[in-house]
Coordinates of C-alpha atoms and ligand atoms in Angstrom, one line a residue:
M1 CA -94.0 -120.1 -29.8
N2 CA -93.9 -116.3 -29.6
S3 CA -95.8 -114.6 -32.4
D4 CA -93.8 -111.5 -32.1
L5 CA -90.7 -113.3 -33.2
E6 CA -89.8 -112.3 -36.7
L7 CA -90.3 -115.1 -39.1
P8 CA -87.0 -116.2 -40.7
G9 CA -86.9 -115.5 -44.4
L10 CA -89.3 -112.6 -44.2
E11 CA -86.5 -110.1 -44.8
K12 CA -86.2 -111.5 -48.4
A13 CA -89.8 -110.4 -49.3
N14 CA -90.9 -107.4 -51.1
V15 CA -93.6 -106.3 -48.6
I16 CA -96.6 -104.5 -50.0
S17 CA -98.4 -102.7 -47.2
R18 CA -102.1 -102.7 -46.7
D19 CA -102.8 -99.4 -48.5
S20 CA -100.7 -100.4 -51.5
H21 CA -102.6 -103.5 -52.6
T22 CA -106.2 -104.2 -53.4
I23 CA -106.9 -107.3 -51.2
S24 CA -109.4 -106.9 -48.5
R25 CA -110.6 -109.4 -45.9
K26 CA -114.0 -109.4 -47.4
Q27 CA -112.8 -111.2 -50.5
I28 CA -111.5 -114.1 -48.4
A29 CA -113.7 -117.0 -47.4
P30 CA -114.6 -116.7 -43.7
N31 CA -113.4 -120.2 -43.1
A32 CA -110.0 -119.4 -44.5
L33 CA -109.8 -116.3 -42.3
K34 CA -110.8 -118.5 -39.3
V35 CA -107.8 -120.8 -40.1
L36 CA -105.4 -117.8 -40.3
Y37 CA -106.7 -116.3 -37.1
R38 CA -106.5 -119.5 -35.1
L39 CA -103.0 -120.3 -36.3
S40 CA -101.9 -116.8 -35.6
D41 CA -103.5 -116.8 -32.1
A42 CA -101.6 -120.0 -31.3
G43 CA -98.4 -118.1 -32.1
F44 CA -97.8 -119.4 -35.7
H45 CA -97.4 -117.4 -38.9
A46 CA -100.1 -118.1 -41.5
Y47 CA -100.7 -116.8 -45.0
I48 CA -103.2 -117.2 -47.8
V49 CA -101.1 -118.3 -50.8
G50 CA -101.5 -119.5 -54.4
G51 CA -104.7 -119.2 -56.4
G52 CA -106.6 -117.4 -53.6
V53 CA -104.2 -114.4 -53.7
R54 CA -103.6 -114.5 -57.4
D55 CA -107.3 -114.6 -58.3
I56 CA -108.3 -111.8 -55.9
L57 CA -105.6 -109.6 -57.3
L58 CA -106.9 -110.3 -60.8
G59 CA -110.4 -109.4 -59.8
N60 CA -111.6 -113.0 -60.1
Q61 CA -113.4 -115.2 -57.6
P62 CA -110.9 -117.7 -56.2
K63 CA -111.8 -121.4 -56.5
D64 CA -110.5 -122.2 -53.1
F65 CA -108.1 -120.9 -50.5
D66 CA -104.8 -122.5 -49.6
V67 CA -103.0 -121.6 -46.4
A68 CA -99.2 -121.8 -45.8
T69 CA -97.8 -121.8 -42.3
N70 CA -94.8 -122.4 -40.2
A71 CA -96.8 -124.8 -38.0
T72 CA -96.1 -128.5 -38.8
P73 CA -99.0 -130.7 -40.0
E74 CA -99.2 -132.2 -36.5
E75 CA -99.3 -128.8 -34.9
V76 CA -102.0 -127.7 -37.3
K77 CA -104.0 -130.9 -36.6
K78 CA -104.0 -130.2 -32.9
L79 CA -105.6 -126.8 -33.3
F80 CA -108.6 -128.0 -35.4
K81 CA -110.9 -130.9 -34.5
N82 CA -112.0 -131.0 -38.2
A83 CA -108.4 -131.5 -39.5
R84 CA -106.9 -134.5 -41.2
I85 CA -103.4 -135.0 -42.4
I86 CA -103.3 -136.4 -46.0
G87 CA -100.7 -137.2 -48.6
R88 CA -97.4 -139.0 -48.3
R89 CA -95.3 -137.5 -51.1
F90 CA -96.5 -134.2 -49.9
K91 CA -98.0 -134.1 -46.4
I92 CA -100.8 -131.5 -46.1
V93 CA -103.7 -130.8 -43.7
H94 CA -107.2 -130.6 -44.8
I95 CA -109.5 -128.6 -42.6
R96 CA -113.1 -129.3 -43.3
F97 CA -115.9 -126.9 -42.8
G98 CA -119.0 -128.6 -44.2
R99 CA -118.4 -128.9 -47.9
E100 CA -115.5 -126.5 -47.9
I101 CA -112.0 -127.6 -47.4
I102 CA -109.1 -125.3 -46.5
E103 CA -105.8 -126.8 -47.4
V104 CA -102.9 -126.0 -45.0
T105 CA -99.3 -126.7 -46.0
T106 CA -96.2 -126.2 -43.9
F107 CA -93.4 -124.0 -45.4
R108 CA -91.1 -126.3 -47.3
A109 CA -87.6 -126.0 -48.6
N110 CA -86.1 -127.3 -51.8
H111 CA -83.7 -130.1 -51.0
M112 CA -82.4 -131.7 -54.1
P113 CA -79.1 -133.2 -53.0
Q114 CA -80.7 -135.6 -50.5
N115 CA -81.7 -139.2 -51.0
E116 CA -81.4 -140.0 -54.6
I117 CA -83.6 -143.1 -55.3
A118 CA -82.7 -145.6 -58.0
D119 CA -85.5 -146.2 -60.5
H120 CA -88.0 -148.9 -59.6
T121 CA -87.2 -148.7 -55.9
P122 CA -90.1 -150.2 -54.0
R123 CA -92.5 -147.7 -52.5
R124 CA -92.1 -149.0 -49.0
Q125 CA -88.4 -148.0 -49.0
I126 CA -89.3 -144.5 -49.9
R127 CA -92.0 -144.3 -47.3
G128 CA -89.7 -143.6 -44.3
L129 CA -87.9 -140.7 -45.9
D130 CA -88.7 -137.1 -45.5
S131 CA -87.4 -136.2 -48.9
A132 CA -86.4 -138.1 -52.0
H133 CA -85.9 -137.7 -55.7
S134 CA -85.4 -140.0 -58.5
K135 CA -82.3 -140.3 -60.8
S136 CA -84.0 -138.1 -63.3
G137 CA -84.7 -135.5 -60.6
M138 CA -88.3 -136.2 -60.0
I139 CA -89.5 -135.4 -56.4
L140 CA -90.8 -138.5 -54.7
R141 CA -91.1 -137.1 -51.2
D142 CA -91.3 -133.5 -50.2
N143 CA -91.6 -133.2 -46.5
V144 CA -88.5 -131.1 -45.5
Y145 CA -89.8 -128.0 -43.9
G146 CA -88.2 -124.6 -44.4
N147 CA -88.5 -120.8 -44.2
I148 CA -91.1 -118.8 -45.9
D149 CA -88.7 -117.5 -48.6
E150 CA -87.7 -121.1 -49.4
D151 CA -91.4 -122.0 -49.5
A152 CA -91.9 -119.3 -52.1
M153 CA -89.0 -120.5 -54.3
R154 CA -90.3 -124.1 -54.4
R155 CA -93.7 -123.1 -55.7
D156 CA -94.3 -123.5 -59.4
F157 CA -95.0 -120.0 -60.9
T158 CA -94.2 -116.5 -59.7
I159 CA -97.9 -115.6 -59.8
N160 CA -98.6 -118.5 -57.5
A161 CA -96.1 -117.4 -54.9
L162 CA -97.7 -114.4 -53.4
Y163 CA -98.6 -114.4 -49.7
Y164 CA -101.3 -112.5 -47.9
T165 CA -101.5 -112.3 -44.1
T166 CA -104.0 -110.8 -41.7
R167 CA -101.1 -109.6 -39.6
N168 CA -100.9 -106.0 -40.7
F169 CA -102.7 -107.1 -43.9
E170 CA -99.5 -107.3 -45.8
L171 CA -98.9 -108.9 -49.2
L172 CA -95.5 -110.5 -49.7
D173 CA -93.8 -111.1 -53.0
F174 CA -90.5 -113.1 -53.1
C175 CA -89.9 -113.6 -56.8
G176 CA -91.5 -110.9 -58.9
G177 CA -95.0 -112.4 -59.0
L178 CA -96.7 -109.0 -59.0
D179 CA -94.8 -107.8 -62.0
D180 CA -95.8 -111.0 -63.9
L181 CA -99.4 -110.6 -62.9
Q182 CA -99.2 -107.1 -64.3
N183 CA -97.6 -108.3 -67.5
R184 CA -100.0 -111.3 -67.7
Q185 CA -97.2 -113.9 -67.8
I186 CA -96.8 -117.4 -66.5
R187 CA -93.2 -117.6 -65.4
I188 CA -91.7 -120.7 -63.7
I189 CA -89.6 -120.0 -60.6
G190 CA -85.9 -121.0 -60.9
D191 CA -84.4 -123.1 -63.7
P192 CA -87.2 -124.3 -65.9
I193 CA -85.6 -127.6 -66.9
E194 CA -84.7 -128.5 -63.3
R195 CA -88.2 -127.6 -62.2
Y196 CA -89.9 -129.7 -64.9
K197 CA -87.6 -132.6 -64.0
E198 CA -88.6 -132.3 -60.3
D199 CA -92.2 -132.4 -61.3
P200 CA -93.3 -132.8 -64.9
V201 CA -96.9 -132.0 -64.1
R202 CA -95.7 -128.3 -63.9
M203 CA -95.8 -128.4 -67.7
L204 CA -99.5 -129.2 -67.6
R205 CA -100.0 -126.6 -64.9
A206 CA -98.4 -123.9 -67.1
I207 CA -101.0 -124.8 -69.8
R208 CA -103.8 -124.8 -67.3
F209 CA -103.1 -121.4 -65.9
S210 CA -102.4 -120.0 -69.4
A211 CA -105.9 -121.2 -70.5
K212 CA -107.6 -120.1 -67.3
L213 CA -106.1 -116.7 -67.0
G214 CA -105.5 -115.9 -70.7
F215 CA -101.8 -115.3 -69.8
E216 CA -98.9 -116.0 -72.1
I217 CA -96.4 -118.6 -71.0
E218 CA -93.1 -116.7 -70.7
E219 CA -90.4 -117.7 -73.2
K220 CA -87.9 -119.5 -70.9
T221 CA -90.9 -121.3 -69.3
R222 CA -92.3 -122.4 -72.6
Q223 CA -89.2 -123.2 -74.4
P224 CA -88.2 -126.5 -72.8
I225 CA -91.7 -128.0 -72.8
N226 CA -91.4 -129.6 -76.2
E227 CA -88.1 -131.3 -75.4
Y228 CA -89.0 -132.4 -71.9
S229 CA -92.6 -133.4 -72.4
Y230 CA -91.5 -137.1 -72.4
L231 CA -91.0 -136.7 -68.6
L232 CA -94.8 -136.9 -68.2
D233 CA -94.5 -140.6 -69.1
S234 CA -93.1 -141.2 -65.6
V235 CA -96.0 -139.5 -63.8
S236 CA -98.4 -142.0 -62.2
A237 CA -101.8 -142.5 -64.0
A238 CA -103.5 -141.6 -60.8
R239 CA -101.9 -138.1 -60.6
L240 CA -102.5 -137.6 -64.3
F241 CA -106.2 -138.3 -63.7
D242 CA -106.3 -135.6 -61.0
E243 CA -104.6 -133.2 -63.3
T244 CA -106.8 -134.1 -66.2
L245 CA -109.9 -133.2 -64.1
K246 CA -108.4 -129.9 -63.2
L247 CA -107.6 -129.2 -66.9
M248 CA -111.0 -130.3 -68.2
I249 CA -113.4 -129.2 -65.5
G250 CA -111.8 -125.9 -64.5
G251 CA -114.1 -124.0 -66.8
F252 CA -111.7 -123.6 -69.7
A253 CA -111.6 -127.0 -71.3
Q254 CA -111.8 -125.8 -74.9
R255 CA -108.9 -123.4 -74.6
T256 CA -106.9 -125.9 -72.5
F257 CA -107.4 -128.7 -75.1
A258 CA -106.2 -126.4 -77.9
L259 CA -103.2 -125.4 -75.9
L260 CA -102.4 -129.0 -75.0
S261 CA -102.3 -129.7 -78.7
E262 CA -100.2 -126.7 -79.5
F263 CA -97.6 -127.8 -77.0
Q264 CA -98.0 -131.4 -78.1
L265 CA -98.9 -132.5 -74.6
G266 CA -102.3 -133.9 -75.4
S267 CA -100.9 -137.3 -76.3
Y268 CA -99.8 -137.8 -72.7
L269 CA -103.4 -137.7 -71.5
F270 CA -105.7 -138.3 -74.4
A271 CA -103.8 -140.4 -76.9
P272 CA -106.7 -142.8 -77.7
T273 CA -109.0 -139.9 -78.4
L274 CA -106.5 -138.0 -80.5
E275 CA -105.7 -141.2 -82.5
A276 CA -109.4 -141.9 -83.1
I277 CA -109.8 -138.3 -84.3
E278 CA -106.9 -138.7 -86.6
Q279 CA -108.6 -141.6 -88.3
G280 CA -110.5 -138.9 -90.1
D281 CA -114.1 -139.3 -88.9
P282 CA -115.3 -135.6 -89.0
V283 CA -118.0 -136.4 -86.4
A284 CA -115.3 -137.5 -83.9
A285 CA -113.5 -134.1 -83.7
K286 CA -116.7 -132.2 -83.6
L287 CA -118.1 -134.4 -80.8
V288 CA -115.1 -133.9 -78.6
S289 CA -115.0 -130.2 -79.2
L290 CA -118.7 -129.9 -78.5
A291 CA -118.3 -131.9 -75.3
L292 CA -115.6 -129.5 -74.1
R293 CA -117.7 -126.5 -75.0
N294 CA -120.7 -128.0 -73.3
T295 CA -118.6 -128.6 -70.1
D296 CA -117.4 -125.0 -70.1
E297 CA -120.9 -123.7 -70.6
R298 CA -122.4 -125.8 -67.9
L299 CA -119.7 -124.7 -65.4
A300 CA -120.2 -121.0 -66.4
S301 CA -123.9 -121.3 -65.6
G302 CA -123.3 -123.0 -62.3
K303 CA -124.4 -126.4 -63.4
S304 CA -122.5 -129.6 -62.3
V305 CA -120.4 -131.7 -64.7
T306 CA -119.3 -135.2 -64.2
P307 CA -116.1 -136.7 -65.4
A308 CA -118.1 -139.7 -66.5
F309 CA -119.9 -137.6 -69.2
L310 CA -116.6 -136.1 -70.3
F311 CA -114.8 -139.5 -70.7
A312 CA -117.9 -140.9 -72.4
A313 CA -117.6 -138.2 -75.0
L314 CA -113.8 -138.3 -75.3
L315 CA -113.9 -142.1 -75.8
W316 CA -117.0 -142.3 -78.0
P317 CA -115.1 -142.0 -81.3
L318 CA -112.8 -144.8 -80.2
L319 CA -115.8 -147.0 -79.1
K320 CA -117.3 -146.5 -82.6
L321 CA -114.0 -147.4 -84.3
N322 CA -113.7 -150.5 -82.1
L323 CA -117.3 -151.4 -83.0
A324 CA -116.6 -151.0 -86.7
Q325 CA -113.6 -153.3 -86.4
S326 CA -115.5 -156.0 -84.7
K327 CA -118.2 -156.0 -87.4
N328 CA -117.1 -159.2 -89.1
Q329 CA -116.4 -161.2 -85.9
G330 CA -120.0 -162.6 -85.8
L331 CA -120.6 -161.3 -82.3
H332 CA -124.1 -160.6 -80.9
P333 CA -124.5 -156.8 -81.3
Q334 CA -124.8 -156.3 -77.6
Q335 CA -121.7 -158.3 -76.9
A336 CA -119.8 -156.4 -79.6
F337 CA -120.9 -153.1 -78.1
Q338 CA -119.8 -154.2 -74.6
Q339 CA -116.4 -155.3 -75.9
A340 CA -115.9 -152.0 -77.8
A341 CA -116.8 -150.0 -74.7
Q342 CA -114.5 -152.1 -72.5
S343 CA -111.5 -151.8 -74.8
A344 CA -112.0 -148.0 -75.2
L345 CA -111.9 -147.6 -71.4
M346 CA -108.9 -149.9 -71.1
E347 CA -107.0 -147.9 -73.7
Q348 CA -107.6 -144.7 -71.7
L349 CA -106.5 -146.4 -68.5
D350 CA -103.0 -146.7 -69.9
Y351 CA -102.8 -142.9 -69.7
T352 CA -104.9 -141.7 -66.9
A353 CA -106.5 -143.7 -64.1
I354 CA -110.3 -143.3 -63.9
P355 CA -112.0 -144.2 -60.7
K356 CA -114.4 -147.0 -61.1
R357 CA -117.5 -145.0 -60.2
F358 CA -116.8 -142.9 -63.3
T359 CA -116.1 -145.8 -65.7
V360 CA -119.3 -147.5 -64.5
A361 CA -121.3 -144.3 -65.2
S362 CA -119.6 -143.7 -68.6
R363 CA -120.5 -147.2 -69.6
E364 CA -124.1 -146.6 -68.5
I365 CA -124.3 -143.5 -70.6
W366 CA -123.1 -145.5 -73.6
E367 CA -125.4 -148.4 -73.0
L368 CA -128.3 -146.0 -72.8
Q369 CA -127.5 -144.7 -76.3
N370 CA -128.7 -148.1 -77.6
R371 CA -131.7 -148.2 -75.3
L372 CA -132.8 -144.7 -76.3
Q373 CA -133.2 -146.0 -79.9
R374 CA -135.6 -148.8 -78.9
R375 CA -139.1 -147.7 -79.5
N376 CA -141.5 -149.8 -77.5
K377 CA -143.4 -148.8 -74.5
R378 CA -141.4 -150.9 -71.9
P379 CA -137.9 -150.1 -73.0
I380 CA -138.8 -146.4 -73.5
E381 CA -140.1 -146.2 -69.9
S382 CA -137.2 -148.1 -68.4
A383 CA -134.7 -145.9 -70.2
F384 CA -136.6 -142.8 -69.1
N385 CA -136.5 -143.9 -65.5
H386 CA -132.9 -144.9 -65.5
P387 CA -130.8 -142.7 -63.0
R388 CA -128.4 -141.9 -65.9
F389 CA -131.2 -140.9 -68.3
R390 CA -130.5 -137.2 -68.2
A391 CA -126.8 -137.6 -69.0
A392 CA -127.6 -140.1 -71.7
Y393 CA -130.1 -137.7 -73.3
D394 CA -127.6 -134.8 -73.2
F395 CA -125.1 -137.2 -74.8
L396 CA -127.6 -138.1 -77.5
L397 CA -128.1 -134.4 -78.3
L398 CA -124.4 -133.9 -78.5
R399 CA -124.0 -136.8 -80.9
E400 CA -126.7 -135.3 -83.2
E401 CA -125.2 -131.9 -83.0
A402 CA -121.8 -133.4 -84.0
G403 CA -123.4 -134.7 -87.1
E404 CA -124.4 -138.3 -86.3
E405 CA -127.6 -139.0 -88.2
L406 CA -130.1 -140.4 -85.7
G407 CA -133.4 -139.7 -87.5
G408 CA -134.6 -137.0 -85.1
L409 CA -134.2 -139.1 -82.0
G410 CA -133.1 -136.2 -79.9
Q411 CA -136.2 -134.2 -80.7
W412 CA -138.4 -137.2 -80.0
W413 CA -136.9 -137.5 -76.5
T414 CA -137.2 -133.8 -76.0
D415 CA -140.9 -134.0 -76.9
F416 CA -141.4 -137.0 -74.7
Q417 CA -139.9 -135.3 -71.7
N418 CA -141.9 -132.2 -72.2
G419 CA -145.2 -134.0 -72.9
D420 CA -148.0 -135.0 -70.5
T421 CA -149.1 -138.6 -70.2
K422 CA -151.4 -138.4 -73.2
L423 CA -148.8 -136.9 -75.5
R424 CA -146.3 -139.5 -74.3
S425 CA -148.6 -142.4 -75.2
E426 CA -149.1 -140.8 -78.6
L427 CA -145.4 -140.4 -79.2
I428 CA -144.9 -144.1 -78.2
A429 CA -147.7 -145.2 -80.4
A430 CA -146.4 -143.2 -83.3
V431 CA -143.0 -144.9 -83.2
S432 CA -144.1 -148.4 -82.2
K433 CA -146.0 -149.1 -85.5
P434 CA -143.3 -148.7 -88.1
R435 CA -141.0 -150.8 -86.0
K436 CA -143.3 -153.8 -86.4
R437 CA -143.6 -153.2 -90.1
R438 CA -139.9 -153.1 -90.5
R439 CA -139.6 -156.4 -88.7
R440 CA -141.9 -158.1 -91.1
R441 CA -140.0 -156.7 -94.1
N442 CA -136.7 -158.0 -92.6
K443 CA -138.2 -161.4 -92.2
R444 CA -139.3 -161.5 -95.8
K445 CA -135.9 -160.4 -96.9
A446 CA -134.2 -163.0 -94.8
S447 CA -136.3 -165.7 -96.4
G448 CA -135.3 -164.5 -99.8
V449 CA -138.7 -163.0 -100.8
S450 CA -138.1 -160.0 -102.9
E451 CA -140.5 -157.0 -102.8
Ligands
ATP1 P1 -106.4 -123.2 -58.5 O1 -107.1 -121.9 -58.8 O2 -106.6 -124.2 -59.6 O3 -106.7 -123.7 -57.2 P2 -103.8 -122.8 -57.4 O4 -102.7 -121.9 -57.9 O5 -104.4 -122.5 -56.1 O6 -104.9 -122.7 -58.6 P3 -103.4 -125.4 -56.5 O7 -103.2 -126.7 -57.3 O8 -104.5 -125.3 -55.6 O9 -103.3 -124.3 -57.5 O10 -102.0 -125.3 -55.6 C1 -101.9 -124.3 -54.6 C2 -100.5 -123.7 -54.7 O11 -99.5 -124.7 -54.4 C3 -100.1 -123.2 -56.1 O12 -100.5 -121.9 -56.3 C4 -98.6 -123.3 -56.0 O13 -98.0 -122.2 -55.3 C5 -98.4 -124.5 -55.2 N1 -98.2 -125.7 -56.1 C6 -99.2 -126.6 -56.5 N2 -98.8 -127.5 -57.2 C7 -97.5 -127.3 -57.4 C8 -96.4 -128.0 -58.1 N3 -96.7 -129.1 -58.8 N4 -95.1 -127.5 -58.0 C9 -94.9 -126.4 -57.2 N5 -95.8 -125.7 -56.6 C10 -97.1 -126.2 -56.6
MG2 MG1 -105.9 -123.6 -55.1

């Protein structure tokens, strides 16, 4: 391929030359540049697009860099030994550099009229097609390649459709993205209803970017969301999980959750949590809001967060409700607790998938809540040495801060962790005694002896 050949579609772009925009190579991850240069040296056209360009122009640090090119996934793969083609609905190439992944997509065109698939068509029949959409207009396959201008028009929002190239260091704008960045607006490209029908997740993405960037959602983009939110019902639980993670661990969970409520989209992801909150337990709403705040704060200070902790918090109010409901069933407390935990998770799985490693960890955080209350040497030490102790302790503090009355348990564990061996033994001794006394009292009560 000859790199001097003009790229078809380029003539449709508003080209901003090197000295008229603020992007410099220094702001782009070296590995992303490496990908651009290698593609370009091989005669292809390659651009940084999406969040990378948008965030640099806004003066923010991009989360990652996505590359768009006229090379096919197979051609990209040939150029990089660390490349892997992933995805079926939407084939992309992941190029791995240690922990960093650069995502490379081939320019695509919108292709609505082809291959309408009847509802409930088996997946294997869709598999062989390059492009397909459902009766309602939802895109099921999107692997028809196109020109760069078409690629721009099939992206979601104008601010996400800006392209930067190291060839002449130009910035390309095909649909008014720069104006919208200037006016701080999220504007969908094309007809909003059609675009939401193609992919209902775009409604969630509008919320996500609005929360992340502090941008308004432009009127025509916002207006159909209420009427068409039901389309989210047809999105797979696995994809909704991916999107939920982006919404909740993108650093703006609190604002996102509030916007999801404002647009009445929360019930497509968190119905069990919202219903539990609506039951009127004031601690429930507080706990969820504190968990979101905590997540945002941790991310802001560079700490890690795990979806397991987040789901443990989101579903804790439901677990407690379940537990209260099983009170009169005569179950052993541990069995009742396990059942309550299990059904809380099952209810959530109707909305979003949750990979097993996370549900296992959420459950451990919950189970440790009980164990942290036991106050004898052995159980204290075994809880303390549990790999999930730290998360469980953080969760305990969150519960107390939300207003659960736990008799100073959080402070006790804080002291315990900070103490040396001697102090720890003293702390254990101090709590072990009353426990024995209480037992005796209970025994007397049980045998009908009054005090
Ligand atoms: P982030 O900062 O979260 O990475 P981003 O804009 O880069 O934001 P990605 O999910 O990484 O978002 O997607 C990269 C780009 O791919 C987007 O900017 C957009 O141009 C396009 N895109 C992603 N998802 C969709 C979608 N559902 N419909 C249309 N275009 C999409
Ligand atoms: Mg991105």
